[in-house]
Amino acid sequence: MMGAQPLFEVRRKFIVSLFSCYYQCILIHKRTLVNVKLKWVKDPVLDSVVSRTIQLKATSTLVSVIGSHPDCSLPIYSLSKHRGHLGLPQDLKISAFIRRYPNIFQEFYLPDSKGSPVPWYKLTSEALKIYDDEKHCVLEECYMDILNRLQKLLMLTKERLLPLQTIDQLRWDLGLPYDYENKMVAKHPELFSFVKLSDERVALKLLVWDDRLSVSHLELNNSDDENSNQALAFPIGFTRGFGLKKKCIEWLNEWQKLPYTSPYIDASHLDPRTDVSEKRIVGVFHELLHLTILKKAERKNVSNMRSPLALPQKFTKVFERHPGIFYISKKGDTQTVVLREAYDRDQLIEKHPLAHIREKYGSIMKKGFLDRSRGLYKKERREVLKDDMVNLDRYEFESEEEIDGNLISDYDSDETGSDYR
């Protein structure tokens, strides 16, 4: 019997060790990033939102560019310099896009130094009125709200700093005014400073941290929840007919119960290979999209923020892994990330005053495009050409598109024409 005691002890230790290893495996599994892949399913309703916004962004940006000029008019070659901020397909000429909306942009011609007619554009009275409403909204009514959005964007970054080029790409999304550097930033030297980066680019730095602004939208919506500092769940919704496997549902439920890390605090202590870290990345983009007016942004415009946001490589994979939170639209020449919870079908649930003004642009765009397609502006355009003393007899035009090509080929030679709708 005495010899059996050591054998029993060995077996006991072996069993304890086995269970210990098993428990450690469970802990490691919970800590590490679970390999779950969810399929992308097309959402026609949100695709339609993105489609109409592509042209809306281009129109309102061009209106701001023209309206901010002292004479409220600019030649086509000056407008072409802003092409990178319009988001138009590469095969669409700016002039062809502008001429779709003659009730917004009024075309006239002036000779260049060689006497050749050059198309210029100014805003119609109808467009000017909406532009004045937009300026009032951005620079007066919602000034502090939009200023806070810029502050919060910089507070999301590791060094409270972003290159102006990066901010420019998000300018329209955030509701910032055209020439925001002078109209907004320069008025607050106590908040912002321009700094030169090592690569010679100019960046905007936030000088003052505001604790009142360091509360995320998710935290604000769960402020009455006792677990507000622990496990916050993101609102989830899927495209009709998505169909989740049981394994994915179980993983998602467990993932939602993981601790929520505020996007405004230092998360360098988190292991990037874990689900907890991934939830923090989701939280960063959840907050970033909530800072935008229309709750969406082009994927490429957020992808280049990896370093400022101190995120790991391939961080945008969270968009594919969480299609119930984000929808990736592939409309146009780019991918657009849409925050699902912000929309009830194709309508924003909470509309910023600036969103209402953009709807006004959308309404007159639709009217102008339909009227033009019916030929209501063709005669008027011919009269403009004659009044501007353009000798049409020198040209044998067969169509309006041919007029476009002949009159401005010297200025839009980098673009090719296309009928884009």
Tab-separated table of C-alpha atoms in Angstrom:
chain	number	residue	atom	x	y	z
A	1	MET	CA	0.000	0.000	0.000
A	2	MET	CA	2.855	2.322	0.791
A	3	GLY	CA	4.206	1.860	-2.773
A	4	ALA	CA	0.841	2.754	-4.302
A	5	GLN	CA	0.811	6.253	-2.714
A	6	PRO	CA	3.579	7.729	-4.892
A	7	LEU	CA	1.883	6.283	-7.989
A	8	PHE	CA	-1.427	7.898	-7.000
A	9	GLU	CA	0.335	11.228	-6.450
A	10	VAL	CA	1.972	11.041	-9.892
A	11	ARG	CA	-1.401	10.383	-11.517
A	12	ARG	CA	-3.009	13.225	-9.591
A	13	LYS	CA	-0.321	15.698	-10.685
A	14	PHE	CA	-0.641	14.482	-14.280
A	15	ILE	CA	-4.402	15.058	-14.290
A	16	VAL	CA	-3.998	18.507	-12.667
A	17	SER	CA	-1.349	19.396	-15.234
A	18	LEU	CA	-3.567	18.206	-18.096
A	19	PHE	CA	-6.508	20.305	-16.939
A	20	SER	CA	-4.195	23.266	-16.412
A	21	CYS	CA	-2.937	23.033	-19.985
A	22	TYR	CA	-6.501	22.716	-21.249
A	23	TYR	CA	-7.527	25.821	-19.285
A	24	GLN	CA	-4.560	27.763	-20.647
A	25	CYS	CA	-5.536	26.762	-24.183
A	26	ILE	CA	-9.032	28.130	-23.579
A	27	LEU	CA	-7.589	31.425	-22.316
A	28	ILE	CA	-5.212	31.713	-25.258
A	29	HIS	CA	-8.076	31.000	-27.673
A	30	LYS	CA	-10.132	33.753	-26.100
A	31	ARG	CA	-7.261	36.204	-26.260
A	32	THR	CA	-6.138	35.527	-29.806
A	33	LEU	CA	-7.828	36.735	-32.973
A	34	VAL	CA	-10.450	34.172	-33.976
A	35	ASN	CA	-10.226	33.269	-37.652
A	36	VAL	CA	-13.774	33.926	-38.838
A	37	LYS	CA	-14.565	34.992	-42.389
A	38	LEU	CA	-17.899	36.581	-43.286
A	39	LYS	CA	-19.019	36.944	-46.887
A	40	TRP	CA	-19.669	40.271	-48.620
A	41	VAL	CA	-23.286	40.639	-49.717
A	42	LYS	CA	-24.377	43.436	-52.043
A	43	ASP	CA	-26.746	45.992	-50.502
A	44	PRO	CA	-28.554	47.784	-53.377
A	45	VAL	CA	-30.143	50.332	-51.028
A	46	LEU	CA	-26.863	51.562	-49.530
A	47	ASP	CA	-25.248	51.359	-52.974
A	48	SER	CA	-27.847	53.865	-54.188
A	49	VAL	CA	-26.904	56.193	-51.303
A	50	VAL	CA	-23.260	56.066	-52.334
A	51	SER	CA	-24.050	56.529	-56.048
A	52	ARG	CA	-25.984	59.744	-55.593
A	53	THR	CA	-23.442	61.093	-53.117
A	54	ILE	CA	-20.565	60.742	-55.606
A	55	GLN	CA	-22.119	63.384	-57.855
A	56	LEU	CA	-23.400	65.429	-54.902
A	57	LYS	CA	-19.880	65.725	-53.490
A	58	ALA	CA	-18.480	66.836	-56.850
A	59	THR	CA	-21.233	69.424	-57.326
A	60	SER	CA	-21.059	70.973	-53.863
A	61	THR	CA	-17.242	71.042	-53.984
A	62	LEU	CA	-17.274	72.846	-57.345
A	63	VAL	CA	-19.896	75.268	-55.996
A	64	SER	CA	-17.624	76.032	-53.017
A	65	VAL	CA	-14.575	76.500	-55.250
A	66	ILE	CA	-16.393	78.894	-57.591
A	67	GLY	CA	-18.303	80.662	-54.806
A	68	SER	CA	-15.163	81.320	-52.765
A	69	HIS	CA	-13.481	83.126	-55.674
A	70	PRO	CA	-13.757	86.946	-55.479
A	71	ASP	CA	-15.491	87.140	-58.878
A	72	CYS	CA	-17.552	83.972	-58.270
A	73	SER	CA	-16.397	82.668	-61.653
A	74	LEU	CA	-13.525	80.486	-62.828
A	75	PRO	CA	-12.219	79.044	-66.118
A	76	ILE	CA	-12.280	75.315	-66.762
A	77	TYR	CA	-8.527	74.927	-66.383
A	78	SER	CA	-8.693	76.360	-62.840
A	79	LEU	CA	-11.492	73.964	-61.871
A	80	SER	CA	-9.521	71.037	-63.301
A	81	LYS	CA	-6.877	71.573	-60.605
A	82	HIS	CA	-9.416	70.429	-58.014
A	83	ARG	CA	-10.236	67.176	-59.752
A	84	GLY	CA	-8.577	65.073	-57.032
A	85	HIS	CA	-11.125	66.297	-54.469
A	86	LEU	CA	-14.207	65.694	-56.600
A	87	GLY	CA	-14.274	61.895	-56.543
A	88	LEU	CA	-15.430	61.649	-60.158
A	89	PRO	CA	-14.623	58.666	-62.392
A	90	GLN	CA	-11.404	59.163	-64.323
A	91	ASP	CA	-13.146	58.829	-67.671
A	92	LEU	CA	-15.563	61.707	-66.959
A	93	LYS	CA	-14.541	65.190	-68.103
A	94	ILE	CA	-15.163	67.925	-65.552
A	95	SER	CA	-16.738	70.114	-68.211
A	96	ALA	CA	-19.107	67.299	-69.231
A	97	PHE	CA	-20.113	66.847	-65.589
A	98	ILE	CA	-20.700	70.580	-65.059
A	99	ARG	CA	-22.868	70.844	-68.187
A	100	ARG	CA	-25.260	68.277	-66.778
A	101	TYR	CA	-26.499	70.889	-64.330
A	102	PRO	CA	-27.069	74.192	-66.190
A	103	ASN	CA	-29.400	75.357	-63.412
A	104	ILE	CA	-26.372	75.316	-61.060
A	105	PHE	CA	-23.429	76.296	-63.265
A	106	GLN	CA	-23.814	79.033	-65.863
A	107	GLU	CA	-21.369	78.735	-68.743
A	108	PHE	CA	-19.881	81.622	-70.680
A	109	TYR	CA	-16.797	82.100	-72.825
A	110	LEU	CA	-13.853	84.460	-72.671
A	111	PRO	CA	-10.863	84.533	-75.012
A	112	ASP	CA	-7.457	83.439	-73.788
A	113	SER	CA	-4.194	85.205	-74.650
A	114	LYS	CA	-4.334	83.727	-78.169
A	115	GLY	CA	-7.928	84.733	-78.731
A	116	SER	CA	-9.292	81.202	-78.452
A	117	PRO	CA	-12.612	80.837	-76.581
A	118	VAL	CA	-12.253	79.342	-73.095
A	119	PRO	CA	-15.274	78.124	-71.097
A	120	TRP	CA	-15.824	79.864	-67.759
A	121	TYR	CA	-18.399	79.004	-65.120
A	122	LYS	CA	-20.331	80.995	-62.540
A	123	LEU	CA	-23.149	80.057	-60.188
A	124	THR	CA	-26.789	80.609	-61.040
A	125	SER	CA	-28.950	82.622	-58.647
A	126	GLU	CA	-30.584	79.399	-57.458
A	127	ALA	CA	-27.220	77.821	-56.651
A	128	LEU	CA	-25.950	81.007	-55.005
A	129	LYS	CA	-28.866	80.979	-52.587
A	130	ILE	CA	-28.116	77.415	-51.468
A	131	TYR	CA	-24.414	78.252	-51.253
A	132	ASP	CA	-25.243	81.203	-48.964
A	133	ASP	CA	-27.329	78.862	-46.788
A	134	GLU	CA	-24.393	76.451	-46.664
A	135	LYS	CA	-21.963	79.189	-45.597
A	136	HIS	CA	-24.374	80.313	-42.882
A	137	CYS	CA	-24.693	76.743	-41.616
A	138	VAL	CA	-20.956	75.966	-41.612
A	139	LEU	CA	-19.574	79.316	-40.478
A	140	GLU	CA	-22.331	80.389	-38.078
A	141	GLU	CA	-25.158	78.015	-37.117
A	142	CYS	CA	-23.033	74.835	-36.810
A	143	TYR	CA	-19.615	76.436	-36.473
A	144	MET	CA	-18.752	74.976	-33.057
A	145	ASP	CA	-20.101	71.555	-33.969
A	146	ILE	CA	-17.904	71.339	-37.070
A	147	LEU	CA	-14.922	72.779	-35.198
A	148	ASN	CA	-15.368	70.054	-32.568
A	149	ARG	CA	-15.408	67.404	-35.297
A	150	LEU	CA	-11.986	68.588	-36.435
A	151	GLN	CA	-10.730	68.556	-32.838
A	152	LYS	CA	-12.044	65.042	-32.247
A	153	LEU	CA	-10.460	63.806	-35.484
A	154	LEU	CA	-7.063	65.025	-34.277
A	155	MET	CA	-7.709	63.592	-30.796
A	156	LEU	CA	-8.100	60.144	-32.348
A	157	THR	CA	-4.484	60.277	-33.544
A	158	LYS	CA	-1.452	59.251	-31.533
A	159	GLU	CA	0.246	62.657	-31.686
A	160	ARG	CA	-2.901	64.807	-32.147
A	161	LEU	CA	-1.559	65.643	-35.588
A	162	LEU	CA	-2.510	64.986	-39.231
A	163	PRO	CA	-1.046	66.142	-42.557
A	164	LEU	CA	-3.223	68.736	-44.269
A	165	GLN	CA	-3.383	66.424	-47.264
A	166	THR	CA	-5.122	63.777	-45.137
A	167	ILE	CA	-7.573	66.300	-43.688
A	168	ASP	CA	-8.280	67.631	-47.192
A	169	GLN	CA	-9.369	64.150	-48.265
A	170	LEU	CA	-11.914	64.114	-45.427
A	171	ARG	CA	-12.881	67.803	-45.629
A	172	TRP	CA	-16.238	67.325	-47.342
A	173	ASP	CA	-17.094	64.299	-45.203
A	174	LEU	CA	-16.463	66.237	-41.980
A	175	GLY	CA	-18.371	69.301	-43.194
A	176	LEU	CA	-15.313	71.554	-43.053
A	177	PRO	CA	-15.567	74.728	-45.151
A	178	TYR	CA	-13.558	75.174	-48.314
A	179	ASP	CA	-10.308	76.898	-47.302
A	180	TYR	CA	-10.889	75.743	-43.696
A	181	GLU	CA	-7.273	76.660	-42.875
A	182	ASN	CA	-8.163	80.365	-43.064
A	183	LYS	CA	-11.879	80.309	-42.316
A	184	MET	CA	-11.621	78.124	-39.216
A	185	VAL	CA	-8.135	77.025	-38.121
A	186	ALA	CA	-6.472	80.457	-38.321
A	187	LYS	CA	-9.171	81.877	-36.029
A	188	HIS	CA	-8.124	79.569	-33.192
A	189	PRO	CA	-4.363	79.860	-32.581
A	190	GLU	CA	-5.022	78.668	-29.038
A	191	LEU	CA	-6.237	75.310	-30.419
A	192	PHE	CA	-4.238	74.632	-33.572
A	193	SER	CA	-0.765	75.012	-34.962
A	194	PHE	CA	0.722	74.323	-38.400
A	195	VAL	CA	3.892	72.224	-38.277
A	196	LYS	CA	6.255	70.995	-40.975
A	197	LEU	CA	6.857	67.265	-41.125
A	198	SER	CA	10.153	65.539	-41.931
A	199	ASP	CA	8.926	64.880	-45.487
A	200	GLU	CA	8.290	68.636	-45.950
A	201	ARG	CA	4.522	68.271	-45.797
A	202	VAL	CA	2.532	70.656	-43.603
A	203	ALA	CA	0.413	69.167	-40.823
A	204	LEU	CA	-2.183	70.465	-38.402
A	205	LYS	CA	-1.551	69.863	-34.695
A	206	LEU	CA	-4.073	70.130	-31.890
A	207	LEU	CA	-2.552	72.050	-28.982
A	208	VAL	CA	-5.211	71.496	-26.318
A	209	TRP	CA	-6.841	68.245	-25.229
A	210	ASP	CA	-10.512	68.641	-24.315
A	211	ASP	CA	-11.819	65.929	-21.962
A	212	ARG	CA	-15.400	66.852	-22.818
A	213	LEU	CA	-14.785	65.784	-26.408
A	214	SER	CA	-12.996	62.540	-25.530
A	215	VAL	CA	-16.237	60.588	-25.197
A	216	SER	CA	-17.100	58.349	-28.129
A	217	HIS	CA	-20.540	58.161	-29.702
A	218	LEU	CA	-20.950	54.595	-28.419
A	219	GLU	CA	-20.031	55.637	-24.873
A	220	LEU	CA	-22.402	58.591	-25.053
A	221	ASN	CA	-25.275	56.356	-26.134
A	222	ASN	CA	-24.523	53.948	-23.267
A	223	SER	CA	-23.838	56.536	-20.572
A	224	ASP	CA	-26.666	55.150	-18.412
A	225	ASP	CA	-25.390	51.590	-18.708
A	226	GLU	CA	-23.687	50.220	-15.596
A	227	ASN	CA	-21.215	48.381	-17.849
A	228	SER	CA	-20.389	51.506	-19.856
A	229	ASN	CA	-16.698	51.202	-18.998
A	230	GLN	CA	-16.530	47.515	-19.799
A	231	ALA	CA	-18.334	45.550	-22.511
A	232	LEU	CA	-20.182	47.842	-24.904
A	233	ALA	CA	-21.907	46.219	-27.868
A	234	PHE	CA	-22.016	47.812	-31.316
A	235	PRO	CA	-25.373	48.107	-33.106
A	236	ILE	CA	-25.554	45.320	-35.689
A	237	GLY	CA	-27.602	44.919	-38.863
A	238	PHE	CA	-27.189	42.786	-41.973
A	239	THR	CA	-28.283	42.961	-45.575
A	240	ARG	CA	-31.504	41.052	-46.211
A	241	GLY	CA	-30.690	37.453	-47.033
A	242	PHE	CA	-27.224	37.607	-45.481
A	243	GLY	CA	-27.499	34.334	-43.536
A	244	LEU	CA	-25.045	33.780	-40.666
A	245	LYS	CA	-23.718	30.348	-39.774
A	246	LYS	CA	-24.139	29.196	-36.178
A	247	LYS	CA	-20.374	29.361	-35.613
A	248	CYS	CA	-20.302	33.006	-36.738
A	249	ILE	CA	-23.271	33.934	-34.560
A	250	GLU	CA	-21.615	32.401	-31.507
A	251	TRP	CA	-18.329	34.170	-32.231
A	252	LEU	CA	-20.084	37.512	-32.776
A	253	ASN	CA	-22.020	37.217	-29.525
A	254	GLU	CA	-18.815	36.480	-27.600
A	255	TRP	CA	-16.978	39.280	-29.425
A	256	GLN	CA	-19.633	41.809	-28.421
A	257	LYS	CA	-19.079	40.863	-24.763
A	258	LEU	CA	-15.368	41.721	-24.914
A	259	PRO	CA	-14.132	44.906	-23.183
A	260	TYR	CA	-14.612	48.133	-25.119
A	261	THR	CA	-11.532	50.358	-25.322
A	262	SER	CA	-12.227	54.018	-26.000
A	263	PRO	CA	-10.692	55.264	-29.277
A	264	TYR	CA	-9.498	58.347	-27.395
A	265	ILE	CA	-7.145	56.536	-24.990
A	266	ASP	CA	-3.717	55.034	-25.547
A	267	ALA	CA	-4.129	51.394	-26.565
A	268	SER	CA	-0.466	50.504	-27.070
A	269	HIS	CA	-0.770	47.887	-24.307
A	270	LEU	CA	-3.183	45.790	-26.376
A	271	ASP	CA	-1.845	42.815	-28.312
A	272	PRO	CA	-2.781	43.453	-31.985
A	273	ARG	CA	-3.324	39.695	-32.478
A	274	THR	CA	-6.359	39.607	-30.187
A	275	ASP	CA	-10.095	40.095	-30.562
A	276	VAL	CA	-9.936	42.787	-27.863
A	277	SER	CA	-7.547	44.797	-30.034
A	278	GLU	CA	-9.758	44.258	-33.064
A	279	LYS	CA	-12.755	45.562	-31.136
A	280	ARG	CA	-10.780	48.684	-30.365
A	281	ILE	CA	-9.977	49.153	-34.096
A	282	VAL	CA	-13.668	48.739	-34.908
A	283	GLY	CA	-14.355	51.378	-32.248
A	284	VAL	CA	-11.912	53.809	-33.871
A	285	PHE	CA	-13.644	53.621	-37.252
A	286	HIS	CA	-17.083	53.537	-35.686
A	287	GLU	CA	-16.214	56.867	-34.072
A	288	LEU	CA	-14.510	58.248	-37.193
A	289	LEU	CA	-17.569	57.560	-39.353
A	290	HIS	CA	-19.806	59.148	-36.726
A	291	LEU	CA	-17.733	62.308	-37.104
A	292	THR	CA	-18.731	62.533	-40.776
A	293	ILE	CA	-21.895	64.309	-41.878
A	294	LEU	CA	-23.254	61.415	-43.960
A	295	LYS	CA	-21.734	58.598	-41.825
A	296	LYS	CA	-19.530	57.252	-44.591
A	297	ALA	CA	-16.103	57.769	-46.144
A	298	GLU	CA	-13.977	56.418	-48.967
A	299	ARG	CA	-11.912	53.463	-47.837
A	300	LYS	CA	-8.703	54.870	-49.342
A	301	ASN	CA	-9.110	58.078	-47.328
A	302	VAL	CA	-9.073	56.191	-44.033
A	303	SER	CA	-6.575	53.537	-45.110
A	304	ASN	CA	-3.744	56.070	-45.210
A	305	MET	CA	-4.355	56.976	-41.548
A	306	ARG	CA	-2.752	53.800	-40.192
A	307	SER	CA	0.356	55.486	-38.827
A	308	PRO	CA	-1.349	58.551	-37.242
A	309	LEU	CA	-3.938	56.276	-35.610
A	310	ALA	CA	-1.214	53.831	-34.474
A	311	LEU	CA	-3.014	50.852	-35.975
A	312	PRO	CA	-1.523	47.497	-37.054
A	313	GLN	CA	-0.981	46.390	-40.654
A	314	LYS	CA	-4.079	45.393	-42.632
A	315	PHE	CA	-6.267	47.136	-40.071
A	316	THR	CA	-9.019	47.814	-42.623
A	317	LYS	CA	-9.751	44.082	-42.687
A	318	VAL	CA	-12.173	44.851	-39.852
A	319	PHE	CA	-14.545	46.182	-42.513
A	320	GLU	CA	-14.776	42.714	-44.089
A	321	ARG	CA	-14.910	40.881	-40.740
A	322	HIS	CA	-17.774	43.025	-39.449
A	323	PRO	CA	-20.298	43.497	-42.286
A	324	GLY	CA	-23.033	43.979	-39.695
A	325	ILE	CA	-21.376	47.231	-38.577
A	326	PHE	CA	-19.812	48.455	-41.824
A	327	TYR	CA	-20.957	48.075	-45.411
A	328	ILE	CA	-18.400	48.318	-48.210
A	329	SER	CA	-19.949	49.769	-51.338
A	330	LYS	CA	-18.064	49.200	-54.576
A	331	LYS	CA	-19.902	51.839	-56.597
A	332	GLY	CA	-17.803	54.206	-58.694
A	333	ASP	CA	-14.050	53.920	-59.045
A	334	THR	CA	-13.510	53.345	-55.338
A	335	GLN	CA	-14.767	51.564	-52.217
A	336	THR	CA	-16.867	53.454	-49.702
A	337	VAL	CA	-17.355	52.397	-46.073
A	338	VAL	CA	-20.874	53.092	-44.777
A	339	LEU	CA	-21.930	52.919	-41.119
A	340	ARG	CA	-25.001	50.671	-41.240
A	341	GLU	CA	-26.621	51.826	-37.998
A	342	ALA	CA	-26.854	55.406	-39.298
A	343	TYR	CA	-29.332	54.515	-42.063
A	344	ASP	CA	-32.925	53.394	-42.215
A	345	ARG	CA	-32.872	51.974	-45.729
A	346	ASP	CA	-31.587	54.915	-47.858
A	347	GLN	CA	-32.280	57.684	-45.350
A	348	LEU	CA	-30.071	59.016	-42.564
A	349	ILE	CA	-31.730	58.480	-39.202
A	350	GLU	CA	-30.215	61.618	-37.667
A	351	LYS	CA	-29.640	64.412	-40.167
A	352	HIS	CA	-27.156	67.182	-39.543
A	353	PRO	CA	-28.349	70.632	-40.731
A	354	LEU	CA	-25.642	70.476	-43.396
A	355	ALA	CA	-27.139	67.209	-44.665
A	356	HIS	CA	-30.431	69.024	-45.257
A	357	ILE	CA	-28.620	71.667	-47.316
A	358	ARG	CA	-26.899	68.985	-49.356
A	359	GLU	CA	-30.337	67.548	-50.080
A	360	LYS	CA	-31.237	70.903	-51.633
A	361	TYR	CA	-28.260	70.565	-53.968
A	362	GLY	CA	-29.443	67.053	-54.780
A	363	SER	CA	-32.937	68.289	-55.655
A	364	ILE	CA	-31.810	70.957	-58.103
A	365	MET	CA	-29.242	68.551	-59.570
A	366	LYS	CA	-32.017	66.105	-60.368
A	367	LYS	CA	-34.196	68.838	-61.877
A	368	GLY	CA	-31.339	70.304	-63.935
A	369	PHE	CA	-30.263	66.932	-65.281
A	370	LEU	CA	-33.826	66.025	-66.322
A	371	ASP	CA	-34.463	69.428	-67.928
A	372	ARG	CA	-31.199	69.236	-69.833
A	373	SER	CA	-31.977	65.708	-71.050
A	374	ARG	CA	-35.231	67.099	-72.462
A	375	GLY	CA	-33.244	69.717	-74.396
A	376	LEU	CA	-34.577	72.700	-72.433
A	377	TYR	CA	-31.156	74.346	-72.151
A	378	LYS	CA	-29.759	73.604	-75.608
A	379	LYS	CA	-31.103	76.774	-77.235
A	380	GLU	CA	-30.004	78.871	-74.272
A	381	ARG	CA	-26.461	77.510	-74.530
A	382	ARG	CA	-26.294	78.340	-78.231
A	383	GLU	CA	-27.379	81.888	-77.444
A	384	VAL	CA	-24.634	82.185	-74.817
A	385	LEU	CA	-22.039	81.138	-77.379
A	386	LYS	CA	-23.309	83.744	-79.829
A	387	ASP	CA	-23.450	86.484	-77.187
A	388	ASP	CA	-19.858	85.752	-76.260
A	389	MET	CA	-18.908	86.344	-79.888
A	390	VAL	CA	-17.803	82.802	-80.569
A	391	ASN	CA	-17.840	82.279	-84.324
A	392	LEU	CA	-19.741	79.028	-84.615
A	393	ASP	CA	-19.432	79.089	-88.399
A	394	ARG	CA	-15.770	78.102	-88.041
A	395	TYR	CA	-16.832	74.803	-86.514
A	396	GLU	CA	-19.003	72.104	-88.012
A	397	PHE	CA	-20.570	70.836	-84.816
A	398	GLU	CA	-22.868	67.866	-85.006
A	399	SER	CA	-23.561	67.529	-81.282
A	400	GLU	CA	-23.057	69.209	-77.937
A	401	GLU	CA	-20.403	66.629	-77.063
A	402	GLU	CA	-18.438	67.672	-80.145
A	403	ILE	CA	-18.607	71.285	-79.004
A	404	ASP	CA	-17.119	70.193	-75.686
A	405	GLY	CA	-14.241	68.440	-77.358
A	406	ASN	CA	-13.300	71.248	-79.742
A	407	LEU	CA	-13.581	74.218	-77.424
A	408	ILE	CA	-11.732	72.897	-74.396
A	409	SER	CA	-9.440	70.194	-75.697
A	410	ASP	CA	-6.409	72.302	-74.816
A	411	TYR	CA	-7.468	72.471	-71.185
A	412	ASP	CA	-8.888	68.998	-70.499
A	413	SER	CA	-6.471	66.936	-72.528
A	414	ASP	CA	-5.782	64.724	-69.517
A	415	GLU	CA	-9.390	63.550	-69.451
A	416	THR	CA	-11.418	61.358	-71.763
A	417	GLY	CA	-15.112	61.793	-72.336
A	418	SER	CA	-17.752	59.402	-71.080
A	419	ASP	CA	-21.469	59.421	-70.559
A	420	TYR	CA	-21.567	58.853	-66.817
A	421	ARG	CA	-24.853	58.665	-64.972
